[in-house]
Short mmCIF file of N, CA and C in Angstrom, two decimals:
data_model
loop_
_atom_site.label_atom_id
_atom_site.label_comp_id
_atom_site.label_asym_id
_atom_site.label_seq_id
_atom_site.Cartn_x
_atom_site.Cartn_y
_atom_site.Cartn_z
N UNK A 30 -5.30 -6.53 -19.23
CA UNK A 30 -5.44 -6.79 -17.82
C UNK A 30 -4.35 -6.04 -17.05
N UNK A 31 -4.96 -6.13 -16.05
CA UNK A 31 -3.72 -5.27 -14.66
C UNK A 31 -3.14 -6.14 -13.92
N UNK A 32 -2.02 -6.45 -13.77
CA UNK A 32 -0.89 -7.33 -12.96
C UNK A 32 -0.24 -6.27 -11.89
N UNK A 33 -0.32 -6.50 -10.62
CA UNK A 33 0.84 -5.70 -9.91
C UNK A 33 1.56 -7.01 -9.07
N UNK A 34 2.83 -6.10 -8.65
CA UNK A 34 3.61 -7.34 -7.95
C UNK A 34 4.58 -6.49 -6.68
N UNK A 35 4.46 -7.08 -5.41
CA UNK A 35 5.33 -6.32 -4.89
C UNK A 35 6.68 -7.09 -4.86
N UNK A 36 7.28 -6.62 -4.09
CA UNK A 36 8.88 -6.58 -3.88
C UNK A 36 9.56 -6.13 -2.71
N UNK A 37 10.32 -6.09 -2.20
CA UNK A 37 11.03 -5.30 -1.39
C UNK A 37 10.69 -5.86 0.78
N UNK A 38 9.97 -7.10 0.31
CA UNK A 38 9.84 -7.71 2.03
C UNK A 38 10.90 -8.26 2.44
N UNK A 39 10.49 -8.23 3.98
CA UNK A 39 11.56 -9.29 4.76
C UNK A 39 11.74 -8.87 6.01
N UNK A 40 12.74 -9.26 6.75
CA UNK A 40 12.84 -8.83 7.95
C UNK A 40 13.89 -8.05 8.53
N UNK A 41 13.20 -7.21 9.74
CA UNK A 41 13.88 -6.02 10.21
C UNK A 41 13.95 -5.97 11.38
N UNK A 42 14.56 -5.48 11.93
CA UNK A 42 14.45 -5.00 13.69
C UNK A 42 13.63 -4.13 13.95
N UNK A 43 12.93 -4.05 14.98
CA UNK A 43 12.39 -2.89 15.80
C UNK A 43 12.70 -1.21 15.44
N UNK A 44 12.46 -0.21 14.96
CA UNK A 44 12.88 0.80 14.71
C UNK A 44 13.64 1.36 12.97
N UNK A 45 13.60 -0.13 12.81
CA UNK A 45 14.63 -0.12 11.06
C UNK A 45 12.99 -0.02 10.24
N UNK A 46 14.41 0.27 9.06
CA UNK A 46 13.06 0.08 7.70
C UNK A 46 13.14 -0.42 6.73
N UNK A 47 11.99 0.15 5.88
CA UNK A 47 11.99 -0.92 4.48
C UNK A 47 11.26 -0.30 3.59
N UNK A 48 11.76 -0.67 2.50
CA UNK A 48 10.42 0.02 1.20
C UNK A 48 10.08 -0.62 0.20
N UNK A 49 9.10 -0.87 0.17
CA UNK A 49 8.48 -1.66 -0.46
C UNK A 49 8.17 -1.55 -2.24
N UNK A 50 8.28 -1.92 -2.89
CA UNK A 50 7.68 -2.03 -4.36
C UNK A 50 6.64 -1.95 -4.90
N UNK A 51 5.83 -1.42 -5.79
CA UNK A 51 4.77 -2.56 -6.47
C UNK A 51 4.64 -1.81 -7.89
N UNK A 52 5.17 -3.04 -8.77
CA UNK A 52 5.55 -3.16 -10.47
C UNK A 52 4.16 -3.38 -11.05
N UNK A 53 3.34 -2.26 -11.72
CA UNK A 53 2.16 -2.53 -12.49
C UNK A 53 2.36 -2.88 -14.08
N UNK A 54 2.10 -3.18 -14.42
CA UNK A 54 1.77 -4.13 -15.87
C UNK A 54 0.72 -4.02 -16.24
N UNK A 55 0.54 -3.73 -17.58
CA UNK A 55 -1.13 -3.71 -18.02
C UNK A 55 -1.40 -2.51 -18.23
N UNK A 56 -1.41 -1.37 -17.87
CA UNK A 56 -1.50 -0.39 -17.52
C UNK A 56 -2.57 0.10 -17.91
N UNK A 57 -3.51 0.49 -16.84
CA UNK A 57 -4.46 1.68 -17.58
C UNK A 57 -4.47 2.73 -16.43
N UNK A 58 -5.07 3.75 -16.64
CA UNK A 58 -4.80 4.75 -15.89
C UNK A 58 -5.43 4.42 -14.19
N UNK A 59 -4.95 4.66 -12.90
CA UNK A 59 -5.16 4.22 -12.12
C UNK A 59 -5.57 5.47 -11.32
N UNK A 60 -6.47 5.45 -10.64
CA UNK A 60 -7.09 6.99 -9.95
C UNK A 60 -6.79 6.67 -8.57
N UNK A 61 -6.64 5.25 -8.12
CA UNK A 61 -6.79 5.53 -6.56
C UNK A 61 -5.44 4.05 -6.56
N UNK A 62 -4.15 3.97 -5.44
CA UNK A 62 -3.40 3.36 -5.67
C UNK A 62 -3.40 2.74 -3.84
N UNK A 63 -2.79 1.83 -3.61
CA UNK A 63 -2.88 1.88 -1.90
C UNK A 63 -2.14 1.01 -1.29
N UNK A 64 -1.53 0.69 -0.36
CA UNK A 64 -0.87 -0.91 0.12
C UNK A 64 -1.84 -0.97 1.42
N UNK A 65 -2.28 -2.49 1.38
CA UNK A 65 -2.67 -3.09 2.66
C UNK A 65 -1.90 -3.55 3.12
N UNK A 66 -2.22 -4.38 4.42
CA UNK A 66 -1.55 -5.39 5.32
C UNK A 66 -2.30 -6.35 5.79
N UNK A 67 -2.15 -7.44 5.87
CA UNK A 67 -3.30 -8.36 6.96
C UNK A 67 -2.25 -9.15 7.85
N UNK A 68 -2.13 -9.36 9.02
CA UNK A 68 -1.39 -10.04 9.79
C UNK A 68 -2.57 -11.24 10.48
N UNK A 69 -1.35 -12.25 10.47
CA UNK A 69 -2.47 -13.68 11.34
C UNK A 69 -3.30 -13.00 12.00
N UNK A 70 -4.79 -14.06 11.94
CA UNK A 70 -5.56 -13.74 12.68
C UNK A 70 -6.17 -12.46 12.71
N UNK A 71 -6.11 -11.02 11.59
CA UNK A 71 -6.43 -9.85 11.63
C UNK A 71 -7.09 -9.81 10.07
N UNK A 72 -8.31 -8.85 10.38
CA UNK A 72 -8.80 -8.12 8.70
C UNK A 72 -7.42 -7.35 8.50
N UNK A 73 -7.99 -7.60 6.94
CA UNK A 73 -7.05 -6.69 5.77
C UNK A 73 -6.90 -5.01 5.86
N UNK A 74 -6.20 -4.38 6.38
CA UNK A 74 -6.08 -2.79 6.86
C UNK A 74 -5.36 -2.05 6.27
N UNK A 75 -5.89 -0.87 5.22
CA UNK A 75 -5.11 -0.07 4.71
C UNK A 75 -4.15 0.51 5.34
N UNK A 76 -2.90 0.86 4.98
CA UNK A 76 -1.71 1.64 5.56
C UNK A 76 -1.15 2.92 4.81
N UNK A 77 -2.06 3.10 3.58
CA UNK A 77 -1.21 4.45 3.04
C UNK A 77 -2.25 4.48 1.19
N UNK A 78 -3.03 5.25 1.32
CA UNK A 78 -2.98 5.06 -0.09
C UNK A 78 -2.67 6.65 -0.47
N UNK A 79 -2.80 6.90 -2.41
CA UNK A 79 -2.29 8.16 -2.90
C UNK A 79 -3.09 8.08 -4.04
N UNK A 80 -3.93 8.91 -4.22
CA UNK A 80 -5.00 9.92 -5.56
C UNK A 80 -4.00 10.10 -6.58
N UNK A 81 -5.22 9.84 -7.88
CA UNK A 81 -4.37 10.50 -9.18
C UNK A 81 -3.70 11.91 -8.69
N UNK A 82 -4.17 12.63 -7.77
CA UNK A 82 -3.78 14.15 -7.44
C UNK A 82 -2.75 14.37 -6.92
N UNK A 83 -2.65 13.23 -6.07
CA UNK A 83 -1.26 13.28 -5.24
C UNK A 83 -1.39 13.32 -3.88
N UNK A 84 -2.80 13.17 -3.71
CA UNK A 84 -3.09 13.35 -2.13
C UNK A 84 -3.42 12.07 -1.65
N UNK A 85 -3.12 11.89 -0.37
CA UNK A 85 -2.19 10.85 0.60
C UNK A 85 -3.08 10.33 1.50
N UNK A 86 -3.46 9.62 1.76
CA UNK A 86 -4.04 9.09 3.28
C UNK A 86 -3.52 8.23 3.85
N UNK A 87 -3.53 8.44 5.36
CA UNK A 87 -2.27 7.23 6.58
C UNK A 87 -3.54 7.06 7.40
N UNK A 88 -3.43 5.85 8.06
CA UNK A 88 -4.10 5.85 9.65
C UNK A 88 -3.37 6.33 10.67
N UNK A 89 -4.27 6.21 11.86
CA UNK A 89 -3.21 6.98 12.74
C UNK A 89 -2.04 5.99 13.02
N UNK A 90 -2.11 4.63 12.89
CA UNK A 90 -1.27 3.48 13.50
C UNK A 90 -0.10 3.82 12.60
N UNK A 91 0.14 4.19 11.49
CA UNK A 91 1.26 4.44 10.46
C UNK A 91 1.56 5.96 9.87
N UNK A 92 0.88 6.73 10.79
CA UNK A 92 0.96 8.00 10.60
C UNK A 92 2.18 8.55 10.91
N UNK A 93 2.96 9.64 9.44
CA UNK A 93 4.32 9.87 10.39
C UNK A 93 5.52 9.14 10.38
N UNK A 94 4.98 7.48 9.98
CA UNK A 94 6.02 6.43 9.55
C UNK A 94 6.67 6.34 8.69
N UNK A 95 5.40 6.20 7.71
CA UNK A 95 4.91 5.35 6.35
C UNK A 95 4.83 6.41 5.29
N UNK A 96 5.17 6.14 4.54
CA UNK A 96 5.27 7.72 3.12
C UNK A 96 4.87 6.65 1.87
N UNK A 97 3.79 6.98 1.14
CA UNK A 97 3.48 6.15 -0.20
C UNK A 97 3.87 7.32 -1.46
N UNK A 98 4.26 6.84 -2.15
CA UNK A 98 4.32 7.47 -3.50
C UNK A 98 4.63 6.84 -4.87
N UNK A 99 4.44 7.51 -6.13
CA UNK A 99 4.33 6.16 -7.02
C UNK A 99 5.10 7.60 -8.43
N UNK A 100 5.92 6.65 -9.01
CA UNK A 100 6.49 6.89 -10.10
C UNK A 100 5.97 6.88 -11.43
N UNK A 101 5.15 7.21 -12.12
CA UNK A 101 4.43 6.98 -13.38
C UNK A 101 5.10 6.83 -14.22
N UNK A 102 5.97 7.32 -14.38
CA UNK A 102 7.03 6.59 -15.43
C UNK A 102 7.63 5.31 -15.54
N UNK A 103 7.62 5.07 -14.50
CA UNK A 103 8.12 3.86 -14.19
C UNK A 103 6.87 2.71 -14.00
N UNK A 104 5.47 3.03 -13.67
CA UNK A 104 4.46 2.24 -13.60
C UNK A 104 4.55 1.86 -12.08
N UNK A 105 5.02 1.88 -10.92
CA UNK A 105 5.77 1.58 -9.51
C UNK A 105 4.93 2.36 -8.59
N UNK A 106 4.45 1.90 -7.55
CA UNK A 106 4.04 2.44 -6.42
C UNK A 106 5.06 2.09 -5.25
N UNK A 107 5.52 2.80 -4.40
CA UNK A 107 6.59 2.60 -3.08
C UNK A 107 5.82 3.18 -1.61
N UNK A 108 6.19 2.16 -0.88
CA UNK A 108 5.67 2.72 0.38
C UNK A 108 7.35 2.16 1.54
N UNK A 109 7.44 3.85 1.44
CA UNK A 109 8.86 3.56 2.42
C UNK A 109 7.94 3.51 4.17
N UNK A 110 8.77 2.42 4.72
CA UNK A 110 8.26 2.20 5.96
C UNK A 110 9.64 2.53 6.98
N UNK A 111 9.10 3.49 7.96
CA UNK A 111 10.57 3.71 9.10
C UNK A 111 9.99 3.68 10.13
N UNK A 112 10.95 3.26 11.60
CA UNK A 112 10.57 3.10 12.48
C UNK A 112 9.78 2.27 13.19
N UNK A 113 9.61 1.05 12.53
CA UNK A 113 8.98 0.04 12.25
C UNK A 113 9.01 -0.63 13.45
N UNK A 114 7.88 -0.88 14.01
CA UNK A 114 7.14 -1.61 15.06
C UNK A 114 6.74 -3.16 14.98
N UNK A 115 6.83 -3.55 16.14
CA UNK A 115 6.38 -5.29 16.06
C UNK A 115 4.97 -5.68 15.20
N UNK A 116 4.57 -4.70 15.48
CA UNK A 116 2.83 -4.52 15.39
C UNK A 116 2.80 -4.14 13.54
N UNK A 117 3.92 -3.77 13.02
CA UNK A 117 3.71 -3.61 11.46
C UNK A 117 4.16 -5.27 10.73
N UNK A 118 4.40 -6.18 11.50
CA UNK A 118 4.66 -7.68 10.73
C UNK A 118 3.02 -8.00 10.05
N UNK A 119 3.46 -8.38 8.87
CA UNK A 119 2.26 -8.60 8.58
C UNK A 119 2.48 -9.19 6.67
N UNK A 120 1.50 -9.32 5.74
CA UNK A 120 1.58 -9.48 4.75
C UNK A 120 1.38 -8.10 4.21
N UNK A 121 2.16 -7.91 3.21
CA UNK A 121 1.31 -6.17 2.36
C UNK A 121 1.40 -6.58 1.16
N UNK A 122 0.28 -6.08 0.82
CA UNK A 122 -0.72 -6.15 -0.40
C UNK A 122 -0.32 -4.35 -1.09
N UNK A 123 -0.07 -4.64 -2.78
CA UNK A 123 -0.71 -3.69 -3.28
C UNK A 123 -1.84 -3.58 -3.90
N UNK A 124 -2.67 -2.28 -3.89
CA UNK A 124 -3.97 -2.53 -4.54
C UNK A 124 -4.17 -1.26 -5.51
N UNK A 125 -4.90 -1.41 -6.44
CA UNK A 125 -5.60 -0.38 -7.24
C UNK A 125 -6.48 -0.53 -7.90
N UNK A 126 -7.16 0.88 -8.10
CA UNK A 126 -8.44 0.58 -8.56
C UNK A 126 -8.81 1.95 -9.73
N UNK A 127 -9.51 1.90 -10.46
CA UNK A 127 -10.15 3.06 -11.38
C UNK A 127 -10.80 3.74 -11.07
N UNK A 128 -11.19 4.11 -10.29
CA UNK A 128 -12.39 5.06 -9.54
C UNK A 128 -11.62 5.71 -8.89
N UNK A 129 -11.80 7.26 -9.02
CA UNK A 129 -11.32 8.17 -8.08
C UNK A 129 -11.84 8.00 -6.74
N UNK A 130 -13.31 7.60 -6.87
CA UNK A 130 -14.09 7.58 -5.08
C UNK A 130 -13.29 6.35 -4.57
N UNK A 131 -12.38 5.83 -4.99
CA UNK A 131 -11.28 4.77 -3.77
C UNK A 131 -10.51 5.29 -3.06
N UNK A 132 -10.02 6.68 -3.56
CA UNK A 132 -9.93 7.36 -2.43
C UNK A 132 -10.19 8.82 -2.07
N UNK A 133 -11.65 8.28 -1.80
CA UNK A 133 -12.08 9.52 -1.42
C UNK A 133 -12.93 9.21 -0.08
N UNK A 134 -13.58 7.85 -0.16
CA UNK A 134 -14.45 7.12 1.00
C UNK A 134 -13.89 6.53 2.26
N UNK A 135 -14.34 5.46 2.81
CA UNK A 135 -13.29 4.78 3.67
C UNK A 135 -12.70 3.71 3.10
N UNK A 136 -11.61 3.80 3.91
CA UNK A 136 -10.01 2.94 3.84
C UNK A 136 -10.09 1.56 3.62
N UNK A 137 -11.03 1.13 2.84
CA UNK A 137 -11.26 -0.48 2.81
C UNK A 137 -11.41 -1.18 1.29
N UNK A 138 -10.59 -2.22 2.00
CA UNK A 138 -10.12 -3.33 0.68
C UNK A 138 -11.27 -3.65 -0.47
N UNK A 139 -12.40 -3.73 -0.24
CA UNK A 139 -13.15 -3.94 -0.87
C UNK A 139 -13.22 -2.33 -2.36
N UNK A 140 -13.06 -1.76 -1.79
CA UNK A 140 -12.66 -0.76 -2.72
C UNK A 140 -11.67 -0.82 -3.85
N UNK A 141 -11.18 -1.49 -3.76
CA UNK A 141 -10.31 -2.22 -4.73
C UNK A 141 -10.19 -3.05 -5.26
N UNK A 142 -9.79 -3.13 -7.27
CA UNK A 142 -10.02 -3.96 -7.79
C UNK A 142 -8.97 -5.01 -8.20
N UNK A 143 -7.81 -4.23 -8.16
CA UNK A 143 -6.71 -5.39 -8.46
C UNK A 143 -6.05 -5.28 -7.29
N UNK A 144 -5.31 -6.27 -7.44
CA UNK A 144 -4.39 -6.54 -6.36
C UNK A 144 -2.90 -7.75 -6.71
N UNK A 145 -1.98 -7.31 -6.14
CA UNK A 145 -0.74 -7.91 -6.06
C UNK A 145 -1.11 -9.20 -5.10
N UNK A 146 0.21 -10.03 -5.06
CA UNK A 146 0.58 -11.56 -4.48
C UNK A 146 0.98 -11.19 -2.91
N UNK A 147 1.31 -9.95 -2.51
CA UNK A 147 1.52 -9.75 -1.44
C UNK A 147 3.05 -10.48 -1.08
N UNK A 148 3.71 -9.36 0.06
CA UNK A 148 5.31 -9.66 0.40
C UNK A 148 5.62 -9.65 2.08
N UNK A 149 6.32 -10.61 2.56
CA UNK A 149 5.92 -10.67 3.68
C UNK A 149 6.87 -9.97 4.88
N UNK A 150 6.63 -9.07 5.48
CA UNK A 150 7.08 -7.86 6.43
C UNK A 150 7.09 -8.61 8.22
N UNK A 151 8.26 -8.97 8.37
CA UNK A 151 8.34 -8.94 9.67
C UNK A 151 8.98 -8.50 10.25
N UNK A 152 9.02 -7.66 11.12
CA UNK A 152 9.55 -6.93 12.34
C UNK A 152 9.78 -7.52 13.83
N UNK A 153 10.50 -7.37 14.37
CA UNK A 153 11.42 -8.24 15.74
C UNK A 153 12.46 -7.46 16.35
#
């Protein structure tokens, strides 16, 4: 089985940052890797995922911010967050999945099969 776990939440000021964790376990090879967010009252919204290839996708809301990248040696996905806005408080989720087409389609959770406990990001 696949276990991920993040790490690295909490709270920040307006403009500061943070980077986030996520420790996989289990391991099998992972083609498409990603962190969500869901904040009260909001659907679950991708913020950054990264291809077995190395290629990257942002929305525009975290475009420029947000940098994802993941260590294979280490089994670790990181999503450094800067500049951080009121509007980025929220829960983040890591997710992954086996299928290369997770990221290749659109940006949505359902595309994904595992998922972390989620860490909680507030900004002020």
């Amino acid at each position: 089985h696949v276990q991920l776990v993040e790490s690295g939440g909490g709270s920040v000021q307006t403009g500061g940052s943070l980077r986030l964790s996520c420790a996989a376990s289990g391991y099998t090879p992972m083609y498409c890797m990603a962190w969500f967010r869901q904040a009260p009252g909001k659907e679950r919204e991708g913020v950054a995922r990264i291809a077995s290839n190395g290629r990257t996708d942002y929305p525009d809301s975290v475009k420029g911010r947000f940098t994802i990248w993941k260590d294979s040696a280490k089994n670790t996905l990181y999503l450094q967050m800067n500049d951080q806005k009121p509007e980025d408080t929220a829960v983040y989720y890591c997710a992954a999945d086996l299928s290369q087409w997770s990221c290749s389609g659109w940006f949505q959770s359902s595309a994904f099969k595992y998922w972390g406990q989620g860490t909680q990001v507030t900004v002020s």
